[in-house]
Short mmCIF file of C-alpha atoms in Angstrom, two decimals:
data_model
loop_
_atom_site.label_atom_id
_atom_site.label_comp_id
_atom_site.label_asym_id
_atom_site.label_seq_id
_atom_site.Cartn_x
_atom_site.Cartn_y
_atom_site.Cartn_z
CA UNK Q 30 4.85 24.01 3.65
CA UNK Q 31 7.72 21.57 2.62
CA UNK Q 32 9.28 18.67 4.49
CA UNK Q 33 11.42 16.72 2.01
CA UNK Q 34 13.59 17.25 -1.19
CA UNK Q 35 14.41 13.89 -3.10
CA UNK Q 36 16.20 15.06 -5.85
CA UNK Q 37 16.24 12.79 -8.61
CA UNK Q 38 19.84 11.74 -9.84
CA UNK Q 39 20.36 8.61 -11.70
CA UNK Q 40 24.36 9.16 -10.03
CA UNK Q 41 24.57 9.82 -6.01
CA UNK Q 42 27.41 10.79 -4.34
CA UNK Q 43 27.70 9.20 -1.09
CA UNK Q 44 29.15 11.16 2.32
CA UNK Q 45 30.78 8.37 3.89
CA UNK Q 46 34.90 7.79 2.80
CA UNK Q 47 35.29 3.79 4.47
CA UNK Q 48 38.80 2.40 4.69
CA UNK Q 49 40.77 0.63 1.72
CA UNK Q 50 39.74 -2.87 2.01
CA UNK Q 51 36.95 -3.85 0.12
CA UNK Q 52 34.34 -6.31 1.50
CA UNK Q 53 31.00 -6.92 -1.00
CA UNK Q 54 27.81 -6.93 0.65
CA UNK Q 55 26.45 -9.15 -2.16
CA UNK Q 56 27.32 -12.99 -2.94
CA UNK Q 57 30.21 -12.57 -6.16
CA UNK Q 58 30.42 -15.71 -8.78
CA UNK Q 59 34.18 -16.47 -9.16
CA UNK Q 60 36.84 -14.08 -10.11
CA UNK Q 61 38.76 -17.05 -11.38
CA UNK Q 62 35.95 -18.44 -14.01
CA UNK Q 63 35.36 -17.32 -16.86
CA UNK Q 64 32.06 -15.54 -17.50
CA UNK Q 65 29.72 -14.39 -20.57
CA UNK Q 66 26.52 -12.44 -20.10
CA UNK Q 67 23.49 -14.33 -22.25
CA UNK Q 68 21.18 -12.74 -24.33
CA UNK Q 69 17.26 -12.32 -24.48
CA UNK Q 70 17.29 -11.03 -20.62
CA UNK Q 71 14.78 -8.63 -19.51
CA UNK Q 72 15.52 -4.84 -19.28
CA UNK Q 73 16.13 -4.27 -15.79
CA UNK Q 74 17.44 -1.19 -13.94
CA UNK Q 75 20.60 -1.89 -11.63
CA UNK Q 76 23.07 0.07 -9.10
CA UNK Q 77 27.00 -0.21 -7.87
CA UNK Q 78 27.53 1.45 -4.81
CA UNK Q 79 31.22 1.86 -4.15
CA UNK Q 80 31.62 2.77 -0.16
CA UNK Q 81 35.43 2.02 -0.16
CA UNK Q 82 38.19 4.64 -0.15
CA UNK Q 83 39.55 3.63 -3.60
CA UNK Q 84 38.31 4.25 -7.29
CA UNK Q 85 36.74 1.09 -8.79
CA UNK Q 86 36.29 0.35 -12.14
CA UNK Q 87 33.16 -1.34 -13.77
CA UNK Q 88 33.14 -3.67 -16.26
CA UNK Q 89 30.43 -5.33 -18.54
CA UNK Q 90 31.38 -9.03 -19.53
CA UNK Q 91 30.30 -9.32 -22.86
CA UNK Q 92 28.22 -12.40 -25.04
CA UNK Q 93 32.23 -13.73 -25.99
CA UNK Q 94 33.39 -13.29 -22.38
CA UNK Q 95 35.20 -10.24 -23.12
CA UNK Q 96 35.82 -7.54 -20.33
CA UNK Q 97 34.22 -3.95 -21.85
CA UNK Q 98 34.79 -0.68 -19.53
CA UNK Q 99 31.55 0.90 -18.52
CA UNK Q 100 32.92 3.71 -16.05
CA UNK Q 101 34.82 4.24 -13.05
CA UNK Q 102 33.29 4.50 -9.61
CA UNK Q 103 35.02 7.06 -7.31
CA UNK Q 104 34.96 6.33 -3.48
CA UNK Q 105 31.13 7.14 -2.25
CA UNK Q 106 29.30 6.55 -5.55
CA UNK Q 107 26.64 5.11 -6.49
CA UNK Q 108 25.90 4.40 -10.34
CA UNK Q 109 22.13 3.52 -11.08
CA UNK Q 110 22.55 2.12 -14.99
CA UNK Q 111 19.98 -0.02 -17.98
CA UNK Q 112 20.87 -3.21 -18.31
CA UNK Q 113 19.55 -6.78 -19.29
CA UNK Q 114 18.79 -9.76 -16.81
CA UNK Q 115 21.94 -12.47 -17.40
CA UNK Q 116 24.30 -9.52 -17.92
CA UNK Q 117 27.64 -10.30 -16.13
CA UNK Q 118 29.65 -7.75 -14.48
CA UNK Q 119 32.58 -7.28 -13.29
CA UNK Q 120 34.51 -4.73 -10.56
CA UNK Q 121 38.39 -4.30 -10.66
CA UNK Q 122 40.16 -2.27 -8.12
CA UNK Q 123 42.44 0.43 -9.02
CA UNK Q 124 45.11 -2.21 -9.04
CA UNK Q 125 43.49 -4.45 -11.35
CA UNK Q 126 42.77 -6.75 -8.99
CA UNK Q 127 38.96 -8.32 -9.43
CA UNK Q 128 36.92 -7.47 -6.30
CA UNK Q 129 33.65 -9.16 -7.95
CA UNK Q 130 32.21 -10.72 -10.51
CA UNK Q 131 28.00 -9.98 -10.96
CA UNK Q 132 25.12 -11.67 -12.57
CA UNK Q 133 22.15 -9.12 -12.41
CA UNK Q 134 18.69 -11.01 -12.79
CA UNK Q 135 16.47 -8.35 -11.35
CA UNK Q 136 15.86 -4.59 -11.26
CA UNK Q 137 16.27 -2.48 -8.50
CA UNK Q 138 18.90 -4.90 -7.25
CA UNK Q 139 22.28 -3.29 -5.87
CA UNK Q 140 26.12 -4.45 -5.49
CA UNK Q 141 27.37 -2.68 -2.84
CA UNK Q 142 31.09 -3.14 -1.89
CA UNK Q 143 31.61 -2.11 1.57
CA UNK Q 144 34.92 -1.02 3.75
CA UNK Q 145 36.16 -2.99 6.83
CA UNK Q 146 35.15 0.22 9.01
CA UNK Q 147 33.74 -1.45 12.42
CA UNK Q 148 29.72 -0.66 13.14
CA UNK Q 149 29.72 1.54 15.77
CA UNK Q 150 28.07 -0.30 19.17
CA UNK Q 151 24.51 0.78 20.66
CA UNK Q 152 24.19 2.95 23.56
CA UNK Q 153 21.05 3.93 25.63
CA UNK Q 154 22.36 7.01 26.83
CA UNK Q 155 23.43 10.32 25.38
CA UNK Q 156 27.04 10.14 24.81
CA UNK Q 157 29.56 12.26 22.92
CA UNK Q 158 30.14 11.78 19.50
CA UNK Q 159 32.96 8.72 19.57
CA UNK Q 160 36.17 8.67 16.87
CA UNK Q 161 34.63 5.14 16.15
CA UNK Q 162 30.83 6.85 15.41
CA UNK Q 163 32.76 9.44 13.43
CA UNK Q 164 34.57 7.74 11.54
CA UNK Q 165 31.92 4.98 10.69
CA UNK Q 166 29.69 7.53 9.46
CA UNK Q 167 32.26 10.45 8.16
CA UNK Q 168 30.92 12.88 10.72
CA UNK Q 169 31.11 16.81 10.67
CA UNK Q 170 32.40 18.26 13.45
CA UNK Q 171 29.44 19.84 14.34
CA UNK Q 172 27.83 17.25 16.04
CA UNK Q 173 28.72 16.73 19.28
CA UNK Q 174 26.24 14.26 21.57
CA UNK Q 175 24.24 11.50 20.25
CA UNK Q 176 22.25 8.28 21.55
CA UNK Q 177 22.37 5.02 19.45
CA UNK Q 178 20.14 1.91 20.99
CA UNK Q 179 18.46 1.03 17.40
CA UNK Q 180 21.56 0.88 15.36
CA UNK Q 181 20.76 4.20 13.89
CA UNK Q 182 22.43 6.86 15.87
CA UNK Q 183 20.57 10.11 16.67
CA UNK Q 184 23.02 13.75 15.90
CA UNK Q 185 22.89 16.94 17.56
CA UNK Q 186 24.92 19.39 18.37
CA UNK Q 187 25.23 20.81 21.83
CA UNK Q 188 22.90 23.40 21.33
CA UNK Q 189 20.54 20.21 21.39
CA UNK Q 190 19.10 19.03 24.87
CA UNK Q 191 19.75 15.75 26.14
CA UNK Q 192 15.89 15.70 26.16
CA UNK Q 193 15.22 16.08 22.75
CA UNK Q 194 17.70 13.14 21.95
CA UNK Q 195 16.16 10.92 24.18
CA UNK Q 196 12.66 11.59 23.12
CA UNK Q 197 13.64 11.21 19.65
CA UNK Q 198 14.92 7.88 21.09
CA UNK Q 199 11.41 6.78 21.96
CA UNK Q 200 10.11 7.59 18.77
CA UNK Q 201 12.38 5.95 16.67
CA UNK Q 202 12.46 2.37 18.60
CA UNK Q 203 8.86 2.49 18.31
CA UNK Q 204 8.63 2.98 14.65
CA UNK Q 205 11.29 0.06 14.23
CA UNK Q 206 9.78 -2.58 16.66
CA UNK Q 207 8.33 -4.48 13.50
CA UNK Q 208 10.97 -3.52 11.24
CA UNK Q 209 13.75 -5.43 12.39
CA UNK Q 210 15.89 -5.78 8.91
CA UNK Q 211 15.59 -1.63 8.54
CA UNK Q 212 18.59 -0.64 10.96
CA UNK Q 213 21.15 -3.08 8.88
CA UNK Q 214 19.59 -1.60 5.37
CA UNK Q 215 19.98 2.11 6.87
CA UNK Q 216 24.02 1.16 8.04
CA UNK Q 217 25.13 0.25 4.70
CA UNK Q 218 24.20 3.57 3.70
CA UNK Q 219 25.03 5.05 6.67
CA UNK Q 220 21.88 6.76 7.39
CA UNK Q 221 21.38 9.00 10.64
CA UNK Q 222 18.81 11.00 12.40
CA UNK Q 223 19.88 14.38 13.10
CA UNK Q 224 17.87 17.36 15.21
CA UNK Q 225 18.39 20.49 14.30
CA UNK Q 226 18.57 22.88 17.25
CA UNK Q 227 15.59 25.02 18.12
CA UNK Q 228 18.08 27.98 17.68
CA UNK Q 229 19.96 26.67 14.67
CA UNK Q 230 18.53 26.81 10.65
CA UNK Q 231 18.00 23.72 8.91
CA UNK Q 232 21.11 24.00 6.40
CA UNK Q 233 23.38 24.13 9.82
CA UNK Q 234 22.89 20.18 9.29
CA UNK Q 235 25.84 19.57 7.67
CA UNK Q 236 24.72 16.96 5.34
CA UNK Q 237 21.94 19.32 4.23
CA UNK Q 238 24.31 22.45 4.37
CA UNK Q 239 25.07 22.66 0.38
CA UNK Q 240 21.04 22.73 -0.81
CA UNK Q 241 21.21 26.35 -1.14
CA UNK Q 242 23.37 26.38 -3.37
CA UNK Q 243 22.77 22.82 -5.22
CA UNK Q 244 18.86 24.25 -5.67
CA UNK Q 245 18.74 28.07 -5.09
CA UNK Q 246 15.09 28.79 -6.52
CA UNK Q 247 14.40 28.01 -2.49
CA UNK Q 248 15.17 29.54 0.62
CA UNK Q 249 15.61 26.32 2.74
CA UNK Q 250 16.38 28.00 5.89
CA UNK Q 251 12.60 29.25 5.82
CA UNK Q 252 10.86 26.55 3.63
CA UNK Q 253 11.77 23.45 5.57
CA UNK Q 254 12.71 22.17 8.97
CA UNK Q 255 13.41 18.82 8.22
CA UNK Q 256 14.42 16.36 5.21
CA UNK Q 257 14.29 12.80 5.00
CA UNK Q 258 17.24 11.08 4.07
CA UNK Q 259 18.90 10.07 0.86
CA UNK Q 260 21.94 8.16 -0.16
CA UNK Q 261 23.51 11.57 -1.38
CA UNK Q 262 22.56 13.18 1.92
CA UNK Q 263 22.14 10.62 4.30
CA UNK Q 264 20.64 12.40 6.94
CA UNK Q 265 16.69 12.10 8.16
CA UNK Q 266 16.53 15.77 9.91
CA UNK Q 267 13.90 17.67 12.01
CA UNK Q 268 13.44 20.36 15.11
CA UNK Q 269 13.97 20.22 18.68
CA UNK Q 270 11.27 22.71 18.87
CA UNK Q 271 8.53 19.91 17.39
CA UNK Q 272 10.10 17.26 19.87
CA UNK Q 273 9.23 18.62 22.89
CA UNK Q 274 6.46 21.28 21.81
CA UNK Q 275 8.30 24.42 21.71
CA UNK Q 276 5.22 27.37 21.40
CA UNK Q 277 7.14 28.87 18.29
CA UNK Q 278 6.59 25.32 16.33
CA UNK Q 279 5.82 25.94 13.10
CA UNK Q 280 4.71 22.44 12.71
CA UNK Q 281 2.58 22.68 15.77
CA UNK Q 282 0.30 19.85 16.45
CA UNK Q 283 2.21 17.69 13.92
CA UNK Q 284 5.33 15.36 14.60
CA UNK Q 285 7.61 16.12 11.81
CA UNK Q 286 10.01 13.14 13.03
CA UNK Q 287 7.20 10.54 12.32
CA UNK Q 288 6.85 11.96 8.37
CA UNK Q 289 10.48 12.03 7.80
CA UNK Q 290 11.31 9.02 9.13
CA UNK Q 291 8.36 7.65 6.91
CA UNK Q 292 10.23 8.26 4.21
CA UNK Q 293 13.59 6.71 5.48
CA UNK Q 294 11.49 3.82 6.31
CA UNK Q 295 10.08 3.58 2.81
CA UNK Q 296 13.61 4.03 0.85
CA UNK Q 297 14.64 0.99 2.78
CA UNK Q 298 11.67 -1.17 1.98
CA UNK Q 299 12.38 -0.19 -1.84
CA UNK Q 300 15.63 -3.04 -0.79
CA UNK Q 301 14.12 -5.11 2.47
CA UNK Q 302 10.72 -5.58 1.45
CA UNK Q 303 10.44 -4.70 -2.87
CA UNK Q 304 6.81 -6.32 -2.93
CA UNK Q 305 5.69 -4.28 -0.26
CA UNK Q 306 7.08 -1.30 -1.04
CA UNK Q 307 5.35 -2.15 -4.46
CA UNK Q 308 2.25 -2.37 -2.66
CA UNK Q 309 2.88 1.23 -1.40
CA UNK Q 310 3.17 2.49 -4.83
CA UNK Q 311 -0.02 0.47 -5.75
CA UNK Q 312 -1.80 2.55 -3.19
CA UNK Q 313 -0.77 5.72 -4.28
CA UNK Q 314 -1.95 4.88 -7.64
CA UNK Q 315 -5.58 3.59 -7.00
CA UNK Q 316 -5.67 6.95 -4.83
CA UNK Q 317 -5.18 8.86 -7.82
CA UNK Q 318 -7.43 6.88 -9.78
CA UNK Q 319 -10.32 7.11 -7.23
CA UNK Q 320 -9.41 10.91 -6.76
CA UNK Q 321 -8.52 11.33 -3.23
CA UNK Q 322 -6.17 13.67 -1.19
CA UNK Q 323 -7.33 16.22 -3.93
CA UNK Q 324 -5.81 19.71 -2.98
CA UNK Q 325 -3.16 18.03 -0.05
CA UNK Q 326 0.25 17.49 0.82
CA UNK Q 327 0.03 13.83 -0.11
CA UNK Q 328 -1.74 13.96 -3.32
CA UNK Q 329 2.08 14.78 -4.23
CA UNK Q 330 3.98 11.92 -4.97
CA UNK Q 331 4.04 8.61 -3.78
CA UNK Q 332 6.65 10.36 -0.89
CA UNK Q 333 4.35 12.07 0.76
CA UNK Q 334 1.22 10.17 -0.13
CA UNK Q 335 2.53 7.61 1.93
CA UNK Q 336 4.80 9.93 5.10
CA UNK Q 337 1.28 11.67 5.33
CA UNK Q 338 -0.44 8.40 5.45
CA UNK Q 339 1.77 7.56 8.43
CA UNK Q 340 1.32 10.65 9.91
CA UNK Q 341 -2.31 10.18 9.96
CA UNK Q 342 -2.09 6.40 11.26
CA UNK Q 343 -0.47 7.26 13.86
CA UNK Q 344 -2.88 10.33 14.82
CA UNK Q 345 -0.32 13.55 14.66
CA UNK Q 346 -1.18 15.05 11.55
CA UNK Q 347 -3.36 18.08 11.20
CA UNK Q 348 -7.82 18.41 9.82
CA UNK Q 349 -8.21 21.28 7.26
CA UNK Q 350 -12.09 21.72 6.72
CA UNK Q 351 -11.62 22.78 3.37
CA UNK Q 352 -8.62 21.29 2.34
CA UNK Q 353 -5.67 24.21 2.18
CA UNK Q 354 -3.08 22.16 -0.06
CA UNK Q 355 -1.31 20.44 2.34
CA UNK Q 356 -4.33 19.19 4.60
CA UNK Q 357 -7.63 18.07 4.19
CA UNK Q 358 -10.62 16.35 6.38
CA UNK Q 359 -8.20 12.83 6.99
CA UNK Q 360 -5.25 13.10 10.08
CA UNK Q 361 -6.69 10.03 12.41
CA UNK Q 362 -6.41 6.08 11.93
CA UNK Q 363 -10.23 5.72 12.11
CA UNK Q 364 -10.52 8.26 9.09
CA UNK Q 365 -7.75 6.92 6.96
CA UNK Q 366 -9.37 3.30 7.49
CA UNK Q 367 -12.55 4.56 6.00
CA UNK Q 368 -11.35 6.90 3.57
CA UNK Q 369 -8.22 5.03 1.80
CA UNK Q 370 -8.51 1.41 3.13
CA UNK Q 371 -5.70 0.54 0.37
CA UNK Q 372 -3.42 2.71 1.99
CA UNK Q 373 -4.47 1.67 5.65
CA UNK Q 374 -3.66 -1.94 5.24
CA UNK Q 375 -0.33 -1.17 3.71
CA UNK Q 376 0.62 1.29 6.63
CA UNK Q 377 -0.92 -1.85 9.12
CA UNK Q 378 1.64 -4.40 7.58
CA UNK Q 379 4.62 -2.25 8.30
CA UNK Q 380 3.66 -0.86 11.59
CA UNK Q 381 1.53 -3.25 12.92
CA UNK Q 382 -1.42 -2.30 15.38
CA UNK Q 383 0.11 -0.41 18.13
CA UNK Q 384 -0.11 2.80 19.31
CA UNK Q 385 2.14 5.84 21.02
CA UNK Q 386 1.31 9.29 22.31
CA UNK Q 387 3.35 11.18 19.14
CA UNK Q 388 1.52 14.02 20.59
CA UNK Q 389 2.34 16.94 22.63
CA UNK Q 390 0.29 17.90 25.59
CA UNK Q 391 -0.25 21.48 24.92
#
């Protein structure tokens, strides 16, 4: 049973192609000064995103002030590099022109520079796909209808029901109603929801459609139906048949939307919330320690420890009495409050107390 491939790449290549103009998303010192990294910083781990339409080039600003190439960032990259706390650096565009000027004083911190593309507006309704939501997010084609009210649109194709869309509608605004810095996070890396068709395979989502071939020891079509997003495939994917409770639901008495979202949810805390997302990784670590989840799904990684975590909080996960490798005895709130309280109060703070019937009336 499989739900999500993260592959881990220390260089992500990015969907989206933005329009010429770049606009930063992070406060730049001066072009104009003149700059020179200091010594004795930290070792931190850093990123440059480049989301314009134009090749960027990356330089370090050295102890002297000197401007040393360190690589060239194509349109849609990301480049996740060592460096040292105090470090100055420096993007040119392919003109020579300085876009930004960066002093790095943390790890995990990110420059992205953006395009002028306009954020597509909300909608309640199923629409079609609009040239504007298309273009924002480099769209295939093959999607055809979505619904938008959150600020992360919802894909299908038209072998989707309207009904799906709008149930994976519900879902979603409930998930975000304490999250309200997620949907911004999720837009600057263009991040969607997509629903793969009850009578379409899960590498028909076209941001998912080269995994075959970029890891072929799998069969994706038959392993998975559903992935949760990444910043090289931006798409958070799952069935129609588990939204609405097809019988052929291979996933039947889970909701596989809830654990992939989980993990959208948690790649955007890494950014929005760092010390909680800390706190997450905490968990996951005492769990080991204390040696719980043995023999299930979220004994894992930190991933799934924590998507299988939500699933359970939120009472649509799935008892195994013994555990079978991906279950064991835990799937309710009450249960996961007794039986990892660590993990409990760090779901709690994100989703806060409230409930929803994730369920299906079978």
């Amino acid at each position: 049973m499989f739900r999500i491939f993260r592959p881990i790449t220390y260089l992500s290549l990015l969907f989206c192609l933005l329009p010429l103009e770049a606009q930063t998303a992070n406060k730049s010192l001066s072009c104009d000064s003149k700059w020179k990294s200091s010594g004795g910083g930290s070792a931190i781990v850093a990123s440059f995103s480049n989301l314009t339409r134009e090749n960027l080039k990356l330089y370090w600003i050295d102890t002297q002030g000197k401007s040393v190439f360190y690589s060239e960032l194509v349109p849609n990259q990301t480049l996740e590099m060592n460096t040292y706390a105090k470090h100055i650096w420096k993007l040119d565009n392919q003109n020579g022109k300085c876009i930004g000027v960066y002093q790095l004083t943390k790890s995990d911190e990110m420059i992205t520079i953006q395009g002028n593309a306009k954020v597509p507006a909300k909608t309640n309704r199923v629409s079609a796909v609009s040239p504007e939501l298309a273009d924002y997010y480099n769209l295939s084609p093959f999607y055809k209808k979505y619904i938008n009210e959150t600020g992360i649109p919802i894909l299908a194709s038209e072998k989707v029901s309207d009904k799906a869309l709008i149930r994976a509608n519900e879902i979603l605004k409930f998930m975000l109603k304490q999250l309200p810095q997620v949907p911004g996070r999720l837009q600057m890396y263009r991040i969607r929801l997509a629903i793969i068709g009850a009578k379409e395979q899960t590498l028909d989502i076209p941001e998912h459609s080269d995994m075959q071939t970029a890891f072929p020891e799998e069969n994706w079509n038959e392993r998975a139906r559903g992935f949760g997003a990444t910043i090289s495939r931006p798409a958070t994917s799952f069935g129609e048949e588990n939204l609405l409770c097809f019988p052929n639901d291979r996933y039947r008495g889970e909701n596989i939307m809830v654990h992939e979202f989980a993990h959208t949810i948690m790649f955007s805390l890494s950014y929005t919330n760092p010390p909680l997302y800390k706190e997450i990784l905490a968990a996951y670590k005492a769990a080991k320690k204390k040696g719980l989840w043995k023999n299930t799904y979220a004994e894992s990684n930190e991933d799934e420890y924590w998507a299988e975590g939500v699933q359970s909080w939120f009472d649509t996960n799935l008892e195994s009495i013994p555990t079978n490798g991906i279950h064991g005895e835990i799937d309710t709130r009450k249960e996961l409050e007794t039986y990892d309280p660590q993990l409990y109060q760090v779901i709690r703070k994100v989703f806060g107390d409230d409930t929803f019937d994730f369920k299906c009336n079978y």
